[in-house]
Structure formats: C-alpha cells, structure tokens
Amino acid sequence: MPELPEVETVARGLQREVAGRKIVSITLGKTDFIDNPEALERELPGRIILRVERYGKFMLLRLSANHGTNAEHEDSALLVHLGMTGSLAPQAVSVPQRKHTHVVMQLGDGRELRYVDPRRFGRMAYLTGETLLQELQRFGADPLEADLPEFIARIQQRKSRIKALLLDQTVLRGVGNIYADESLWKAKIHPAQLGSRLNRQQVKELYGVLQTILKKAILLRGSSISDFLDADGEPGEYQQHHRVYGREGKPCVRCKTAIRRIIVAGRSSYFCPNCQKAPRGRSKMIAKILRRKKGRKTLKTR
DNA sequence: CTCGATCCCTGGACGC
DNA sequence: TGCGTCCAGGGATCGA
C-alpha cells in the first residue's frame, strides 16, 4: 500500500529512469480510474517527461509544453495515484504485460512505461495550468516540509480523532494507515484521541516521530506489505521495522503488552493499550447518547 | 464540522 | 481441489 515513503521511492526511480524521455504513443485498457481518458490519448503523445515529483501520495510527471497550441505556456502534468495496488514502471517491450495493465506509454528509447493496478483504486489525470494548481491546492502540507507551529495549530483546532487527522490528506498529504499507526505508537498517543485534546508537547512529539519514521522508511525504500515493488522491481525493507502495524496479539516491543487492533475512522488501527492510553472521560458512545437526549429537550429549534 | 455507512475493485486467506 | 465468503484499504460521496 503505497504511502509517502513508497511513492517517494517510486518517484525517485522514475526520475532516474524516464525523466527526459519522450512519450511516443499511449495505449489504454480499462479507464474507469482515469479522469479524462481522451485527454491522455490526445495530449500525451509527443511530450517529454521533464521530471517526476512526489506530491503527497501522488506522483507528478511534469510534461514539456504542448507546442503550437494556445496552452503552450501552461504547466502540464500527469498525476498518478497508485491507490492500493498500483505500480508504474518502465519495461522492455519484450517483457510480457502483466495482468491488469491498464496504461502503456511507449517511450522514445523503445521501452514502455506501464501502469498496472488490479483493484484500480488508483487515479490518473492529465491536468494543466490553473486546473493543475487548484487540484494541488486541495491538499495539506507535506509532513516533511510542514513547519511545527502550523502542524500544532492544524491538529489542535480539530475535534476529529488524531488517527483521522493523520489520514486526512487535506491536513497532511502523504500519510497513510501504516505510518499513522507507527507514529502514534512511537509518540504514545491513542489513535482515538481527539486532536483538540492533545497538548502542545504531544503534538510536537508526534510531528518529530512522524518525520523520523518517514525519513527512515524512505531510506529503506518503503514498506512491502503485499506486493509493493519500487521502480527497479525491488521490495522495500521498512516492514521489518514496523512496531505495531500488522502485529495484533504480538507483544509490544516496549512493554510486552499484546498489540490490539480496533477500527478508528473506519480503518484498522494497531496500538499498544498500555503505552497508548485510551482517551479519558466518558466513552464516546455514552457521550453521544446523552447529548442526543439533551438535544431533544433544549435544542429542538434547529 | 464531523461522523458513520457505502461503494469502488480484486486477490488472498480461510472454512468446509 | 474447489467453491463461497469475508476482508483489506484510499478516497469520494451522501445523509445524519
């Protein structure tokens, strides 16, 4: 499941492998994950991939200008989201196409840049100019670039659970389930804790460990859980460093307590019930019931 | 604003 | 061996 470190790994590999190459032609298979398939077929042939960047969990293939059109001076890019199971990698034409290959870009050097995605949870879009800018502006700060005061403010202003906030791409871009859980464990924060109930020190700690973990994961070329491979076909190694993710029932490496799995924000959340204390006060469910009863009597007006 | 539910999709795990 | 069932999960969307 590609999150920031995995996408960074793939983007770096593609930058090395296909930056400077021309897209000669494009062949599409299933297109239900592509914003506007016709735009890809019409616009990509003849363009040069100038560079490959990561933007949150997206890859941004920056493209050369479309000469001779009125959009000649606009930035243009192919946005690629790998979803759960996507992969984008160059291959020799002689290599047989894998099942679920949905986009094939023939390159000027004779190779093919292939997008494979069994579940098609990914996304692809050709965007230009103002549309491209607007799309990128939807997302929050990059966790490796965000400054601490901004991060603290963003978290403390919100009543959502911290796990939901970490996963919310409009708060931070690039964090997914694995690195959210790993960071919360390291910072000793319960995933169901509300952002607004974290003190300054806790948020600061979380910010620090999040950066540390992401940087280390990038160095190890990400986590290979199911079948993630980088642009060279190599698996990552960070999964060997997971402390809680996927370790339900196994002892916490800090205190030996059995790791638990609960659903927070609709996602599996692994945590140590001893190191990461549950939110204080009434349970969420009881509080909700009480609020509803009160609301009937006093706040019926709205 | 925030929540949960639902849908998208396929492969892998599991039970019989 | 082969079936059916359940589940994983990022993100969009919708109703409460």
mmCIF file of C-alpha atoms (C1' of nucleotides) in Angstrom:
data_model
loop_
_atom_site.group_PDB
_atom_site.id
_atom_site.type_symbol
_atom_site.label_atom_id
_atom_site.label_comp_id
_atom_site.label_asym_id
_atom_site.label_seq_id
_atom_site.Cartn_x
_atom_site.Cartn_y
_atom_site.Cartn_z
ATOM 1 C CA MET A 1 0.000 0.000 0.000
ATOM 2 C CA PRO A 2 1.903 2.965 -1.265
ATOM 3 C CA GLU A 3 2.126 5.840 1.184
ATOM 4 C CA LEU A 4 4.574 8.717 1.214
ATOM 5 C CA PRO A 5 7.810 6.671 1.506
ATOM 6 C CA GLU A 6 6.735 4.162 -1.130
ATOM 7 C CA VAL A 7 5.601 6.865 -3.538
ATOM 8 C CA GLU A 8 8.824 8.782 -2.917
ATOM 9 C CA THR A 9 10.765 5.626 -3.734
ATOM 10 C CA VAL A 10 8.876 5.057 -6.964
ATOM 11 C CA ALA A 11 9.108 8.724 -7.949
ATOM 12 C CA ARG A 12 12.883 8.753 -7.457
ATOM 13 C CA GLY A 13 13.207 5.601 -9.513
ATOM 14 C CA LEU A 14 11.115 7.058 -12.312
ATOM 15 C CA GLN A 15 13.012 10.328 -12.198
ATOM 16 C CA ARG A 16 16.169 8.326 -12.800
ATOM 17 C CA GLU A 17 14.673 6.018 -15.399
ATOM 18 C CA VAL A 18 12.292 8.054 -17.516
ATOM 19 C CA ALA A 19 12.981 11.766 -16.972
ATOM 20 C CA GLY A 20 13.963 13.247 -20.314
ATOM 21 C CA ARG A 21 12.193 10.523 -22.290
ATOM 22 C CA LYS A 22 9.561 11.250 -24.860
ATOM 23 C CA ILE A 23 6.138 9.653 -24.780
ATOM 24 C CA VAL A 24 5.702 8.452 -28.346
ATOM 25 C CA SER A 25 2.261 6.958 -28.025
ATOM 26 C CA ILE A 26 -0.183 5.691 -25.428
ATOM 27 C CA THR A 27 -2.449 2.673 -25.217
ATOM 28 C CA LEU A 28 -5.280 2.452 -22.697
ATOM 29 C CA GLY A 29 -7.016 -0.570 -21.252
ATOM 30 C CA LYS A 30 -9.659 -0.083 -18.580
ATOM 31 C CA THR A 31 -10.088 3.608 -17.950
ATOM 32 C CA ASP A 32 -12.551 3.964 -15.058
ATOM 33 C CA PHE A 33 -9.769 5.293 -12.793
ATOM 34 C CA ILE A 34 -8.707 7.966 -15.287
ATOM 35 C CA ASP A 35 -10.298 11.417 -15.005
ATOM 36 C CA ASN A 36 -10.471 12.033 -18.733
ATOM 37 C CA PRO A 37 -9.019 9.193 -20.789
ATOM 38 C CA GLU A 38 -9.437 11.028 -24.089
ATOM 39 C CA ALA A 39 -7.243 13.852 -22.802
ATOM 40 C CA LEU A 40 -4.411 11.394 -22.172
ATOM 41 C CA GLU A 41 -4.713 9.912 -25.647
ATOM 42 C CA ARG A 42 -4.859 13.351 -27.242
ATOM 43 C CA GLU A 43 -2.280 15.232 -25.178
ATOM 44 C CA LEU A 44 0.475 12.864 -24.111
ATOM 45 C CA PRO A 45 1.955 11.661 -27.431
ATOM 46 C CA GLY A 46 4.933 13.811 -28.371
ATOM 47 C CA ARG A 47 5.514 15.168 -24.868
ATOM 48 C CA ILE A 48 8.704 14.797 -22.909
ATOM 49 C CA ILE A 49 8.636 13.743 -19.251
ATOM 50 C CA LEU A 50 10.668 16.606 -17.826
ATOM 51 C CA ARG A 51 10.837 15.293 -14.269
ATOM 52 C CA VAL A 52 8.990 13.121 -11.802
ATOM 53 C CA GLU A 53 7.991 14.547 -8.430
ATOM 54 C CA ARG A 54 6.088 13.246 -5.440
ATOM 55 C CA TYR A 55 3.157 15.244 -4.154
ATOM 56 C CA GLY A 56 1.598 13.590 -1.127
ATOM 57 C CA LYS A 57 0.693 10.123 -2.358
ATOM 58 C CA PHE A 58 0.611 11.363 -5.936
ATOM 59 C CA MET A 59 3.330 11.264 -8.490
ATOM 60 C CA LEU A 60 3.542 14.226 -10.769
ATOM 61 C CA LEU A 61 5.031 13.620 -14.182
ATOM 62 C CA ARG A 62 5.867 17.126 -15.359
ATOM 63 C CA LEU A 63 5.497 17.364 -19.113
ATOM 64 C CA SER A 64 7.028 19.532 -21.788
ATOM 65 C CA ALA A 65 4.952 22.277 -23.371
ATOM 66 C CA ASN A 66 2.330 21.439 -25.921
ATOM 67 C CA HIS A 67 3.823 23.421 -28.809
ATOM 68 C CA GLY A 68 1.581 25.087 -31.296
ATOM 69 C CA THR A 69 -1.463 25.285 -29.044
ATOM 70 C CA ASN A 70 -2.842 28.171 -27.050
ATOM 71 C CA ALA A 71 -1.928 26.273 -23.882
ATOM 72 C CA GLU A 72 1.722 26.330 -24.890
ATOM 73 C CA HIS A 73 2.838 28.283 -21.851
ATOM 74 C CA GLU A 74 0.818 26.447 -19.239
ATOM 75 C CA ASP A 75 2.345 23.929 -16.884
ATOM 76 C CA SER A 76 1.102 20.462 -17.611
ATOM 77 C CA ALA A 77 1.453 17.215 -15.734
ATOM 78 C CA LEU A 78 0.214 13.681 -15.479
ATOM 79 C CA LEU A 79 -0.994 12.982 -11.956
ATOM 80 C CA VAL A 80 -0.690 9.372 -10.877
ATOM 81 C CA HIS A 81 -2.073 7.914 -7.650
ATOM 82 C CA LEU A 82 -1.159 4.288 -7.021
ATOM 83 C CA GLY A 83 -4.161 3.614 -4.795
ATOM 84 C CA MET A 84 -3.698 0.319 -3.011
ATOM 85 C CA THR A 85 -2.189 -1.841 -5.685
ATOM 86 C CA GLY A 86 -0.944 0.420 -8.454
ATOM 87 C CA SER A 87 2.510 0.325 -9.957
ATOM 88 C CA LEU A 88 4.180 2.443 -12.603
ATOM 89 C CA ALA A 89 7.439 1.243 -14.080
ATOM 90 C CA PRO A 90 9.343 1.120 -17.344
ATOM 91 C CA GLN A 91 9.686 -2.217 -19.060
ATOM 92 C CA ALA A 92 11.332 -3.546 -22.171
ATOM 93 C CA VAL A 93 8.754 -4.219 -24.871
ATOM 94 C CA SER A 94 9.845 -7.844 -24.840
ATOM 95 C CA VAL A 95 8.683 -8.305 -21.237
ATOM 96 C CA PRO A 96 5.171 -9.791 -21.270
ATOM 97 C CA GLN A 97 2.465 -7.485 -19.976
ATOM 98 C CA ARG A 98 1.260 -8.287 -16.507
ATOM 99 C CA LYS A 99 -2.398 -8.885 -15.901
ATOM 100 C CA HIS A 100 -4.286 -5.635 -15.090
ATOM 101 C CA THR A 101 -2.006 -3.468 -17.207
ATOM 102 C CA HIS A 102 -4.250 -0.505 -17.984
ATOM 103 C CA VAL A 103 -1.950 2.174 -19.362
ATOM 104 C CA VAL A 104 1.045 1.672 -21.597
ATOM 105 C CA MET A 105 3.130 4.627 -22.737
ATOM 106 C CA GLN A 106 5.586 3.836 -25.493
ATOM 107 C CA LEU A 107 8.789 5.798 -24.838
ATOM 108 C CA GLY A 108 11.293 7.280 -27.258
ATOM 109 C CA ASP A 109 14.002 4.919 -26.011
ATOM 110 C CA GLY A 110 11.995 1.888 -27.065
ATOM 111 C CA ARG A 111 10.765 0.941 -23.611
ATOM 112 C CA GLU A 112 7.230 1.160 -22.273
ATOM 113 C CA LEU A 113 6.073 2.918 -19.132
ATOM 114 C CA ARG A 114 3.353 0.627 -17.808
ATOM 115 C CA TYR A 115 0.680 1.267 -15.216
ATOM 116 C CA VAL A 116 -0.620 -1.881 -13.569
ATOM 117 C CA ASP A 117 -3.384 -1.809 -10.961
ATOM 118 C CA PRO A 118 -5.512 -4.878 -10.148
ATOM 119 C CA ARG A 119 -8.015 -3.069 -7.938
ATOM 120 C CA ARG A 120 -7.995 0.192 -9.834
ATOM 121 C CA PHE A 121 -8.162 2.224 -6.621
ATOM 122 C CA GLY A 122 -5.570 4.486 -8.175
ATOM 123 C CA ARG A 123 -6.166 7.602 -10.193
ATOM 124 C CA MET A 124 -4.681 9.181 -13.256
ATOM 125 C CA ALA A 125 -5.321 12.633 -14.625
ATOM 126 C CA TYR A 126 -3.812 14.959 -17.180
ATOM 127 C CA LEU A 127 -4.036 18.481 -15.803
ATOM 128 C CA THR A 128 -2.781 21.860 -16.895
ATOM 129 C CA GLY A 129 -2.455 25.439 -15.741
ATOM 130 C CA GLU A 130 -4.976 26.707 -13.244
ATOM 131 C CA THR A 131 -6.744 23.338 -13.036
ATOM 132 C CA LEU A 132 -3.488 21.687 -12.021
ATOM 133 C CA LEU A 133 -2.792 24.350 -9.394
ATOM 134 C CA GLN A 134 -6.280 24.062 -7.937
ATOM 135 C CA GLU A 135 -6.007 20.301 -7.705
ATOM 136 C CA LEU A 136 -2.705 20.534 -5.845
ATOM 137 C CA GLN A 137 -4.018 23.210 -3.502
ATOM 138 C CA ARG A 138 -6.703 20.864 -2.190
ATOM 139 C CA PHE A 139 -4.081 19.050 -0.172
ATOM 140 C CA GLY A 140 -2.442 19.904 3.116
ATOM 141 C CA ALA A 141 1.228 20.341 3.908
ATOM 142 C CA ASP A 142 3.879 17.771 3.184
ATOM 143 C CA PRO A 143 4.809 16.250 6.567
ATOM 144 C CA LEU A 144 8.493 16.523 5.718
ATOM 145 C CA GLU A 145 8.136 20.224 4.975
ATOM 146 C CA ALA A 146 5.374 21.392 7.309
ATOM 147 C CA ASP A 147 6.576 23.788 9.952
ATOM 148 C CA LEU A 148 5.904 22.905 13.556
ATOM 149 C CA PRO A 149 3.609 25.811 14.556
ATOM 150 C CA GLU A 150 1.394 25.150 11.566
ATOM 151 C CA PHE A 151 1.238 21.456 12.380
ATOM 152 C CA ILE A 152 0.333 22.122 16.017
ATOM 153 C CA ALA A 153 -2.388 24.554 15.002
ATOM 154 C CA ARG A 154 -3.874 22.218 12.431
ATOM 155 C CA ILE A 155 -4.111 19.349 14.911
ATOM 156 C CA GLN A 156 -5.259 21.264 17.981
ATOM 157 C CA GLN A 157 -8.002 23.106 16.103
ATOM 158 C CA ARG A 158 -9.754 19.885 15.221
ATOM 159 C CA LYS A 159 -12.099 17.703 17.229
ATOM 160 C CA SER A 160 -11.527 14.719 14.986
ATOM 161 C CA ARG A 161 -9.622 11.736 16.216
ATOM 162 C CA ILE A 162 -5.911 12.061 15.710
ATOM 163 C CA LYS A 163 -5.849 8.974 13.518
ATOM 164 C CA ALA A 164 -8.436 10.503 11.200
ATOM 165 C CA LEU A 165 -6.462 13.743 11.091
ATOM 166 C CA LEU A 166 -3.244 11.983 10.149
ATOM 167 C CA LEU A 167 -5.051 10.158 7.351
ATOM 168 C CA ASP A 168 -6.838 13.298 6.131
ATOM 169 C CA GLN A 169 -4.942 14.367 3.020
ATOM 170 C CA THR A 170 -6.229 17.919 3.346
ATOM 171 C CA VAL A 171 -4.497 18.184 6.736
ATOM 172 C CA LEU A 172 -1.263 16.482 5.770
ATOM 173 C CA ARG A 173 -0.517 14.955 2.404
ATOM 174 C CA GLY A 174 1.087 11.550 2.150
ATOM 175 C CA VAL A 175 0.438 9.778 5.453
ATOM 176 C CA GLY A 176 -1.480 6.508 5.268
ATOM 177 C CA ASN A 177 -2.540 3.787 7.658
ATOM 178 C CA ILE A 178 0.848 2.219 8.301
ATOM 179 C CA TYR A 179 2.812 5.354 9.093
ATOM 180 C CA ALA A 180 -0.071 6.862 11.062
ATOM 181 C CA ASP A 181 -0.133 3.851 13.394
ATOM 182 C CA GLU A 182 3.651 3.637 13.667
ATOM 183 C CA SER A 183 3.909 7.340 14.518
ATOM 184 C CA LEU A 184 1.139 7.228 17.112
ATOM 185 C CA TRP A 185 2.771 4.260 18.809
ATOM 186 C CA LYS A 186 6.155 5.966 18.892
ATOM 187 C CA ALA A 187 4.583 9.136 20.293
ATOM 188 C CA LYS A 188 2.466 7.102 22.749
ATOM 189 C CA ILE A 189 -0.802 8.621 21.585
ATOM 190 C CA HIS A 190 -4.026 6.623 21.343
ATOM 191 C CA PRO A 191 -5.444 6.666 17.801
ATOM 192 C CA ALA A 192 -8.940 7.625 19.037
ATOM 193 C CA GLN A 193 -7.713 10.650 20.973
ATOM 194 C CA LEU A 194 -9.163 13.931 19.718
ATOM 195 C CA GLY A 195 -6.770 16.379 18.111
ATOM 196 C CA SER A 196 -8.046 19.192 20.292
ATOM 197 C CA ARG A 197 -7.259 17.180 23.424
ATOM 198 C CA LEU A 198 -3.598 16.768 22.638
ATOM 199 C CA ASN A 199 -1.303 19.182 24.382
ATOM 200 C CA ARG A 200 1.401 21.122 22.658
ATOM 201 C CA GLN A 201 4.129 18.751 23.758
ATOM 202 C CA GLN A 202 2.272 15.718 22.435
ATOM 203 C CA VAL A 203 1.726 17.263 19.032
ATOM 204 C CA LYS A 204 5.352 18.329 18.921
ATOM 205 C CA GLU A 205 6.438 14.808 19.746
ATOM 206 C CA LEU A 206 4.121 13.384 17.082
ATOM 207 C CA TYR A 207 5.495 15.775 14.488
ATOM 208 C CA GLY A 208 9.033 14.746 15.339
ATOM 209 C CA VAL A 209 8.475 10.993 15.235
ATOM 210 C CA LEU A 210 6.404 11.252 12.065
ATOM 211 C CA GLN A 211 9.304 12.923 10.284
ATOM 212 C CA THR A 212 11.830 10.481 11.722
ATOM 213 C CA ILE A 213 9.783 7.464 10.698
ATOM 214 C CA LEU A 214 9.033 8.747 7.202
ATOM 215 C CA LYS A 215 12.666 9.613 6.584
ATOM 216 C CA LYS A 216 13.888 6.233 7.761
ATOM 217 C CA ALA A 217 11.246 4.478 5.667
ATOM 218 C CA ILE A 218 12.369 6.423 2.586
ATOM 219 C CA LEU A 219 15.956 5.332 3.236
ATOM 220 C CA LEU A 220 14.744 1.730 3.323
ATOM 221 C CA ARG A 221 12.690 2.235 0.143
ATOM 222 C CA GLY A 222 9.345 1.917 1.894
ATOM 223 C CA SER A 223 7.359 -1.000 3.238
ATOM 224 C CA SER A 224 6.485 -4.010 1.125
ATOM 225 C CA ILE A 225 3.321 -5.430 2.668
ATOM 226 C CA SER A 226 1.655 -7.318 -0.119
ATOM 227 C CA ASP A 227 3.406 -6.752 -3.371
ATOM 228 C CA PHE A 228 4.885 -3.287 -3.379
ATOM 229 C CA LEU A 229 7.974 -3.059 -5.540
ATOM 230 C CA ASP A 230 9.974 0.009 -6.448
ATOM 231 C CA ALA A 231 10.790 1.109 -9.998
ATOM 232 C CA ASP A 232 13.638 -1.413 -10.133
ATOM 233 C CA GLY A 233 11.377 -4.237 -9.011
ATOM 234 C CA GLU A 234 12.943 -4.324 -5.548
ATOM 235 C CA PRO A 235 10.839 -4.661 -2.393
ATOM 236 C CA GLY A 236 11.217 -2.128 0.418
ATOM 237 C CA GLU A 237 12.578 -3.074 3.803
ATOM 238 C CA TYR A 238 10.763 -0.853 6.251
ATOM 239 C CA GLN A 239 8.160 -3.529 7.023
ATOM 240 C CA GLN A 240 10.876 -5.171 9.113
ATOM 241 C CA HIS A 241 10.788 -2.111 11.337
ATOM 242 C CA HIS A 242 7.031 -1.998 11.932
ATOM 243 C CA ARG A 243 6.342 -1.854 15.658
ATOM 244 C CA VAL A 244 2.554 -2.147 15.679
ATOM 245 C CA TYR A 245 1.166 -2.313 12.158
ATOM 246 C CA GLY A 246 0.004 -5.843 11.381
ATOM 247 C CA ARG A 247 1.159 -7.093 14.802
ATOM 248 C CA GLU A 248 -2.188 -7.757 16.500
ATOM 249 C CA GLY A 249 -1.742 -10.047 19.501
ATOM 250 C CA LYS A 250 2.041 -9.825 19.406
ATOM 251 C CA PRO A 251 3.915 -8.216 22.315
ATOM 252 C CA CYS A 252 4.610 -4.500 22.265
ATOM 253 C CA VAL A 253 8.355 -4.136 21.789
ATOM 254 C CA ARG A 254 8.384 -1.500 24.554
ATOM 255 C CA CYS A 255 6.290 -3.119 27.269
ATOM 256 C CA LYS A 256 5.311 -6.656 26.100
ATOM 257 C CA THR A 257 1.571 -5.889 26.261
ATOM 258 C CA ALA A 258 -0.346 -7.538 23.422
ATOM 259 C CA ILE A 259 -0.902 -5.187 20.493
ATOM 260 C CA ARG A 260 -4.572 -4.578 19.772
ATOM 261 C CA ARG A 261 -6.466 -3.742 16.616
ATOM 262 C CA ILE A 262 -9.541 -1.524 16.630
ATOM 263 C CA ILE A 263 -11.389 0.407 13.958
ATOM 264 C CA VAL A 264 -10.835 4.161 14.113
ATOM 265 C CA ALA A 265 -12.022 6.459 11.355
ATOM 266 C CA GLY A 266 -13.129 3.355 9.500
ATOM 267 C CA ARG A 267 -9.615 1.942 9.337
ATOM 268 C CA SER A 268 -7.762 -0.810 11.137
ATOM 269 C CA SER A 269 -5.710 0.780 13.871
ATOM 270 C CA TYR A 270 -2.983 -1.097 15.671
ATOM 271 C CA PHE A 271 -1.839 0.202 19.033
ATOM 272 C CA CYS A 272 -0.472 -0.804 22.416
ATOM 273 C CA PRO A 273 -3.239 -0.444 25.041
ATOM 274 C CA ASN A 274 -0.616 0.115 27.728
ATOM 275 C CA CYS A 275 1.691 2.623 26.023
ATOM 276 C CA GLN A 276 -1.120 4.462 24.282
ATOM 277 C CA LYS A 277 -3.727 5.216 26.908
ATOM 278 C CA ALA A 278 -7.355 5.458 25.844
ATOM 279 C CA PRO A 279 -8.965 8.900 25.811
ATOM 280 C CA ARG A 280 -10.099 9.959 29.271
ATOM 281 C CA GLY A 281 -13.663 10.548 30.400
ATOM 282 C CA ARG A 282 -16.920 9.021 29.266
ATOM 283 C CA SER A 283 -16.874 6.711 26.370
ATOM 284 C CA LYS A 284 -17.717 8.246 23.057
ATOM 285 C CA MET A 285 -20.896 6.230 22.758
ATOM 286 C CA ILE A 286 -22.314 7.231 26.130
ATOM 287 C CA ALA A 287 -21.495 10.870 25.496
ATOM 288 C CA LYS A 288 -23.307 10.708 22.200
ATOM 289 C CA ILE A 289 -26.452 9.195 23.712
ATOM 290 C CA LEU A 290 -26.557 11.805 26.475
ATOM 291 C CA ARG A 291 -26.109 14.601 24.003
ATOM 292 C CA ARG A 292 -28.948 13.330 21.877
ATOM 293 C CA LYS A 293 -31.333 13.145 24.845
ATOM 294 C CA LYS A 294 -30.489 16.655 25.957
ATOM 295 C CA GLY A 295 -30.748 17.936 22.422
ATOM 296 C CA ARG A 296 -34.346 16.777 22.100
ATOM 297 C CA LYS A 297 -35.442 18.950 25.000
ATOM 298 C CA THR A 298 -33.321 22.062 24.634
ATOM 299 C CA LEU A 299 -32.128 22.339 21.085
ATOM 300 C CA LYS A 300 -35.127 21.202 19.101
ATOM 301 C CA THR A 301 -35.275 24.601 17.415
ATOM 302 C CA ARG A 302 -32.718 23.934 14.692
ATOM 303 C "C1'" DC B 1 -17.835 20.420 11.254
ATOM 304 C "C1'" DT B 2 -17.690 15.681 11.983
ATOM 305 C "C1'" DC B 3 -19.480 11.287 11.912
ATOM 306 C "C1'" DG B 4 -20.543 6.584 10.047
ATOM 307 C "C1'" DA B 5 -22.052 3.978 6.111
ATOM 308 C "C1'" DT B 6 -21.448 2.658 1.449
ATOM 309 C "C1'" DC B 7 -19.296 1.984 -2.788
ATOM 310 C "C1'" DC B 8 -15.465 1.110 -5.871
ATOM 311 C "C1'" DC B 9 -12.276 -3.472 -7.030
ATOM 312 C "C1'" DT B 10 -9.568 -7.941 -6.985
ATOM 313 C "C1'" DG B 11 -6.705 -11.252 -4.761
ATOM 314 C "C1'" DG B 12 -5.649 -13.734 -0.885
ATOM 315 C "C1'" DA B 13 -6.953 -16.033 3.365
ATOM 316 C "C1'" DC B 14 -9.973 -19.057 5.358
ATOM 317 C "C1'" DG B 15 -13.637 -22.585 6.187
ATOM 318 C "C1'" DC B 16 -15.908 -26.531 4.602
ATOM 319 C "C1'" DT C 1 -9.333 -29.269 -5.470
ATOM 320 C "C1'" DG C 2 -12.742 -26.123 -5.474
ATOM 321 C "C1'" DC C 3 -16.053 -23.477 -4.092
ATOM 322 C "C1'" DG C 4 -18.172 -19.480 -1.334
ATOM 323 C "C1'" DT C 5 -17.420 -15.779 1.949
ATOM 324 C "C1'" DC C 6 -15.012 -12.273 4.086
ATOM 325 C "C1'" DC C 7 -11.699 -8.788 4.271
ATOM 326 C "C1'" DA C 8 -8.088 -5.363 3.074
ATOM 327 C "C1'" DG C 9 -7.952 -0.239 2.180
ATOM 328 C "C1'" DG C 10 -7.661 5.347 -0.066
ATOM 329 C "C1'" DG C 11 -10.835 8.204 -1.360
ATOM 330 C "C1'" DA C 12 -15.342 10.046 -2.932
ATOM 331 C "C1'" DT C 13 -19.886 10.794 -1.649
ATOM 332 C "C1'" DC C 14 -24.052 11.089 0.983
ATOM 333 C "C1'" DG C 15 -27.153 11.546 4.797
ATOM 334 C "C1'" DA C 16 -27.402 12.394 9.747
#
